Amino acid sequence: MSELSTFTTATLVISCPDKVGIVAAVSNFVAQRQGSLIESNHHTDIEQGWFFMRNEINVDALSVTLDKFREEFEALALEFDMVWHVRDNQVLQKVVIMASHASHCLADLLHRWKSDELVCDIVCVISNHENLRGMVEWHGIPFHYVPVPKQDKTEAFAKVSDIVARHNADCVVLARYMQIIPPDLCSAYAGRLINIHHSFLPSFMGANPYRKAYDRGVKLIGATSHYVTEDLDEGPIIDQDVVRVSHSCTGDDLVRLGRDVEKTVLARGLRYHLQDRVIVRGNKTVVFSQ
Amino acid sequence: MSELSTFTTATLVISCPDKVGIVAAVSNFVAQRQGSLIESNHHTDIEQGWFFMRNEINVDALSVTLDKFREEFEALALEFDMVWHVRDNQVLQKVVIMASHASHCLADLLHRWKSDELVCDIVCVISNHENLRGMVEWHGIPFHYVPVPKQDKTEAFAKVSDIVARHNADCVVLARYMQIIPPDLCSAYAGRLINIHHSFLPSFMGANPYRKAYDRGVKLIGATSHYVTEDLDEGPIIDQDVVRVSHSCTGDDLVRLGRDVEKTVLARGLRYHLQDRVIVRGNKTVVFSQ
Amino acid sequence: MSELSTFTTATLVISCPDKVGIVAAVSNFVAQRQGSLIESNHHTDIEQGWFFMRNEINVDALSVTLDKFREEFEALALEFDMVWHVRDNQVLQKVVIMASHASHCLADLLHRWKSDELVCDIVCVISNHENLRGMVEWHGIPFHYVPVPKQDKTEAFAKVSDIVARHNADCVVLARYMQIIPPDLCSAYAGRLINIHHSFLPSFMGANPYRKAYDRGVKLIGATSHYVTEDLDEGPIIDQDVVRVSHSCTGDDLVRLGRDVEKTVLARGLRYHLQDRVIVRGNKTVVFSQ
Amino acid sequence: MSELSTFTTATLVISCPDKVGIVAAVSNFVAQRQGSLIESNHHTDIEQGWFFMRNEINVDALSVTLDKFREEFEALALEFDMVWHVRDNQVLQKVVIMASHASHCLADLLHRWKSDELVCDIVCVISNHENLRGMVEWHGIPFHYVPVPKQDKTEAFAKVSDIVARHNADCVVLARYMQIIPPDLCSAYAGRLINIHHSFLPSFMGANPYRKAYDRGVKLIGATSHYVTEDLDEGPIIDQDVVRVSHSCTGDDLVRLGRDVEKTVLARGLRYHLQDRVIVRGNKTVVFSQ
């Protein structure tokens, strides 16, 4: 069974100050143009007075083109002071994956992509190691080896930035990429650069979280997918999960058990992102998970 | 912190054939009367062509009375062929709890009620045993002892029906009540009679599910809260959960571990029901869980 | 079904440097005296070179008294440099529970105790508020109101220490007791003073963990039962668990959802402790959970 | 970090009628030959009067060869009427994987094997479809295409049996192999033939479990790894797990979400099996999971 919808769809995502009548205005707008709502979610953050909305619209019977739809929506957006976009779901998003030596997250993402579970275009994989080239190329995806020397990383990241830019990436995924991303890349891809951290944040930020977890004697370990900001491991959280461990687990067992959580949490986070289910505001996310 | 909203709210629940423009029509209707949506959920069952909606409305600034709102909504409801209701959340629902010998579900519900987590009016407890009277009466709730003799249960259930009717109950909860409810009571309270079954349905229907689970050697046991229909353990499921067990668990351990799941799943199911988050259609439910 | 064993049992708990032959020596010792192992667990921490063992022994056919058993075991213990004890499970442990205003953990423990799920003797409840007196006394348990003034807490904790000592408590449980325990009480009850912290430690140590979790936008919240040491929220962890939350949860929702986790994690931690399933070494625990 | 132990180890697995002194006898036997216990688990099924034991032994300092160890153990085994074996963990077990069209379980097992998480020798993959050949061969594993015609499957399964026998397989894994295994193969590989069923057994036995789950409206779906017996989906359960679903999940969503559970539950079951952590008795298993 395919994940690709049998409809032609577009996704309208909105975030704005809360006010009476937004849902009415937006759903009127869509209905008047013969758009039919397949899935619609909204959320009001009462404390902040902020409104969030995601509409997945069947556009098969839409009375206007998507460009016209966008053009006409502008007036409404202005009225309610919206941050918004309309995504044409027929156009696959371009994703760059970055990895280091560990293969589990990358292998998992590639398999999900190959079996149509992750609907996107993986344009290339960038790694500071060579060991995953075979796996990537077997999937028919270009592999770029960009070593990152300890002394001076500037050139390496200039190359990375260049590859990402050249591929016109919509989204960059750090699939256990073990290098710190420089600030300019973070800000260029703000809200589109996803990392998996191998702990239940904010526990065990920084390096060696499994060792720290082992030393603290926690009874659950976890993983966190989040948008990358300049503050390491402090960005908006998309998803988290945990797995039970016990005194009988060695440090290696934590690493092994953690891998399964990392894979799932990253894949889920990326899927939500690609489906425009995540709306960032400040350092928090609204995730209209299914 | 109290669970009681600081707003005056009403909940509008709708189910109808799917069609373009329902959300627009309903949200227009609400906005035109100055109702502000605190939480709004909808779902389209594409396979069945059916639409479900729940709106929690802040009615503090509503330009009409709730009765007028209902009266005026009738036209819209007819147009879209809706099954619908508007609940005034200032009026507490009347709940009758039925229990037998086991105390855990009852104690849990009473504590949640006493600490304002279950916002309702528990009008009485009915039991076929005397042992829980003290606990119930300590909470200031009337306790009715209605023994159910094995030979002829007709009279007992006539009494039960009478008590429930006399209290004008909106909802009846079977908190491990170990008697089969007669068909007339099932149909009189269809969609308002909630049971907790101590297995992960449809596994282990009927009596002694923990024994059956023990004998089958399952590695998880569960519980299911569901609406009661004439077909024992076959009614629409509201919520389910499980807990991990192992070979080292005796039958008694399963019973003990299961109790925690039963309590949680029943409390969650009842809470969803009282907040009008559950919409039944056929033998399935839409649950707009938070 | 009762939790009380149909056997007379004793529990032998051992921790010592690892060496070939410990299991053989201990199980020989027990078998030679006709003790039969109902449950036996051991664990070797290879990194630390340390051995941990728990034996639950059916002593119905034991050829010596338990005192004689202890006396004779001393030689073996010396040989292997063991920290050890033998608990006679016919003697109920004396437990003091301390609570503040929140009722959920206390109510949960009292119900588990009343239904024979927590096999111990709850000798009294101490609280710095009066509101839970009725519930405690309804269970037939003495309630001590010891207010803790902000300015000077010395006298209050002298009173607390006195009550605990007078009751000859084996174990003290902080069931959401919202005061910091003074160092002398911590050290007097080291390894026998159990707290529930309302976060997934080491996340959100200190005050207001739910508020911190809300502000950080985590997608799971948790609770941790641990032994109390002088370092607030830093003591050895016994058990932890989490529950999924989302953007739609208000701060109050986190508090409500967290309560269920707190209750379970505290009850489980206390049960493990009472059954001598927890062995502390350094700042970590071995938990021979069932 | 590698999963391969830094010790040379052997695993001794025992099951026999319960009696005083078994642990003492076995641990004496091991200690007298300078075997050191790395991990040791036992379990007594009191209802059945049966004893189960698994010892992972560091044999680096063993004073006899493993063959001599086995030979000498025979006397003890006779005395206690044991079913037992000693596995030399330096000898990799030979595993045959069978798959059909779906790739997720196979891809997952291959990746875990390639990254040393599943320590075994995958000798070949057999499939009734050709589509997974590329993936298998990329891993350097022989791929056998054995189509199974609907009319007469005898010849196909003769071929399968032949391949399995020729490879001298210790264990056969059905990684979503969508054909019913004939009785003779089931009995030839009793206790060594592992299947993943895509439901939480005993719910939804037989074909199309996700469709059945969808129609019943369950709120959790699951997967079960179990040993295959002649009674379809009735064999001893090794492991199970579940994932939460909701009304918003289509049938395709259940299939997608279920895949993650299937992968994990099969990999965990196989790992337990390869590490001799599973002991079958009757239709139940003892699983000394870590």
Short mmCIF file of N, CA, C and O in Angstrom, two decimals, chain C residues 12 23 26-27 37-43 51-57 277 288, chain D residues 23 40-44 51 53 288:
data_model
loop_
_atom_site.label_atom_id
_atom_site.label_comp_id
_atom_site.label_asym_id
_atom_site.label_seq_id
_atom_site.Cartn_x
_atom_site.Cartn_y
_atom_site.Cartn_z
N LEU C 12 17.50 -13.03 51.51
CA LEU C 12 18.93 -12.86 51.76
C LEU C 12 19.49 -11.95 50.67
O LEU C 12 19.39 -12.27 49.48
N VAL C 23 28.18 -17.73 43.99
CA VAL C 23 26.85 -18.33 43.84
C VAL C 23 26.86 -19.75 44.39
O VAL C 23 25.95 -20.16 45.13
N VAL C 26 26.99 -19.62 48.27
CA VAL C 26 25.74 -19.18 48.89
C VAL C 26 24.63 -20.22 48.68
O VAL C 26 23.90 -20.56 49.62
N SER C 27 24.52 -20.74 47.47
CA SER C 27 23.42 -21.68 47.24
C SER C 27 23.67 -23.00 47.96
O SER C 27 22.73 -23.64 48.43
N LEU C 37 14.95 -22.13 47.12
CA LEU C 37 14.94 -20.81 46.48
C LEU C 37 13.65 -20.60 45.70
O LEU C 37 13.37 -21.32 44.75
N ILE C 38 12.88 -19.62 46.09
CA ILE C 38 11.66 -19.29 45.35
C ILE C 38 12.03 -18.38 44.17
O ILE C 38 11.53 -18.54 43.07
N GLU C 39 12.89 -17.42 44.46
CA GLU C 39 13.35 -16.53 43.40
C GLU C 39 14.78 -16.17 43.74
O GLU C 39 15.10 -15.90 44.89
N SER C 40 15.64 -16.18 42.74
CA SER C 40 17.03 -15.86 43.00
C SER C 40 17.55 -15.04 41.84
O SER C 40 17.36 -15.38 40.67
N ASN C 41 18.17 -13.91 42.15
CA ASN C 41 18.72 -13.04 41.11
C ASN C 41 20.13 -12.65 41.47
O ASN C 41 20.41 -12.40 42.65
N HIS C 42 20.99 -12.61 40.49
CA HIS C 42 22.29 -12.01 40.75
C HIS C 42 22.71 -11.18 39.56
O HIS C 42 22.19 -11.33 38.45
N HIS C 43 23.68 -10.33 39.84
CA HIS C 43 24.18 -9.44 38.81
C HIS C 43 25.64 -9.15 39.10
O HIS C 43 26.01 -8.89 40.24
N PHE C 51 29.61 -7.79 42.83
CA PHE C 51 28.59 -8.81 42.70
C PHE C 51 27.40 -8.48 43.60
O PHE C 51 27.57 -8.05 44.74
N PHE C 52 26.19 -8.70 43.08
CA PHE C 52 24.95 -8.40 43.80
C PHE C 52 24.03 -9.62 43.75
O PHE C 52 23.91 -10.27 42.70
N MET C 53 23.37 -9.92 44.85
CA MET C 53 22.53 -11.12 44.86
C MET C 53 21.33 -10.94 45.78
O MET C 53 21.44 -10.32 46.84
N ARG C 54 20.21 -11.45 45.34
CA ARG C 54 19.00 -11.48 46.17
C ARG C 54 18.41 -12.87 46.07
O ARG C 54 18.21 -13.39 44.97
N ASN C 55 18.17 -13.49 47.21
CA ASN C 55 17.55 -14.82 47.25
C ASN C 55 16.31 -14.77 48.10
O ASN C 55 16.38 -14.39 49.27
N GLU C 56 15.18 -15.15 47.51
CA GLU C 56 13.98 -15.28 48.31
C GLU C 56 13.84 -16.75 48.63
O GLU C 56 13.72 -17.59 47.74
N ILE C 57 13.87 -17.07 49.93
CA ILE C 57 14.01 -18.46 50.37
C ILE C 57 12.75 -18.92 51.08
O ILE C 57 12.25 -18.24 51.99
N ARG C 277 14.38 -5.63 46.85
CA ARG C 277 14.81 -5.82 45.47
C ARG C 277 15.83 -4.76 45.02
O ARG C 277 16.35 -4.84 43.93
N PHE C 288 16.32 -5.66 41.26
CA PHE C 288 15.86 -6.95 40.76
C PHE C 288 14.35 -6.93 40.64
O PHE C 288 13.64 -7.58 41.42
N VAL D 23 20.53 -25.15 42.02
CA VAL D 23 21.43 -24.03 41.80
C VAL D 23 22.79 -24.33 42.43
O VAL D 23 23.85 -24.10 41.82
N SER D 40 23.74 -14.95 35.16
CA SER D 40 23.07 -16.20 35.53
C SER D 40 21.64 -15.87 35.89
O SER D 40 21.37 -14.94 36.65
N ASN D 41 20.70 -16.60 35.32
CA ASN D 41 19.29 -16.38 35.61
C ASN D 41 18.62 -17.70 35.89
O ASN D 41 18.92 -18.69 35.22
N HIS D 42 17.73 -17.71 36.85
CA HIS D 42 16.90 -18.89 37.00
C HIS D 42 15.48 -18.48 37.30
O HIS D 42 15.22 -17.35 37.71
N HIS D 43 14.60 -19.42 37.11
CA HIS D 43 13.18 -19.18 37.35
C HIS D 43 12.54 -20.48 37.76
O HIS D 43 12.79 -21.52 37.14
N THR D 44 11.72 -20.42 38.79
CA THR D 44 10.95 -21.59 39.18
C THR D 44 9.48 -21.33 38.90
O THR D 44 8.93 -20.35 39.38
N PHE D 51 11.84 -26.00 36.88
CA PHE D 51 12.97 -25.09 37.10
C PHE D 51 13.67 -24.79 35.77
O PHE D 51 13.86 -25.68 34.94
N MET D 53 17.01 -22.49 33.94
CA MET D 53 18.25 -21.81 34.27
C MET D 53 19.07 -21.51 33.02
O MET D 53 19.12 -22.31 32.09
N PHE D 288 14.74 -15.04 29.43
CA PHE D 288 15.64 -14.30 30.33
C PHE D 288 16.17 -13.08 29.60
O PHE D 288 17.34 -13.01 29.23
#
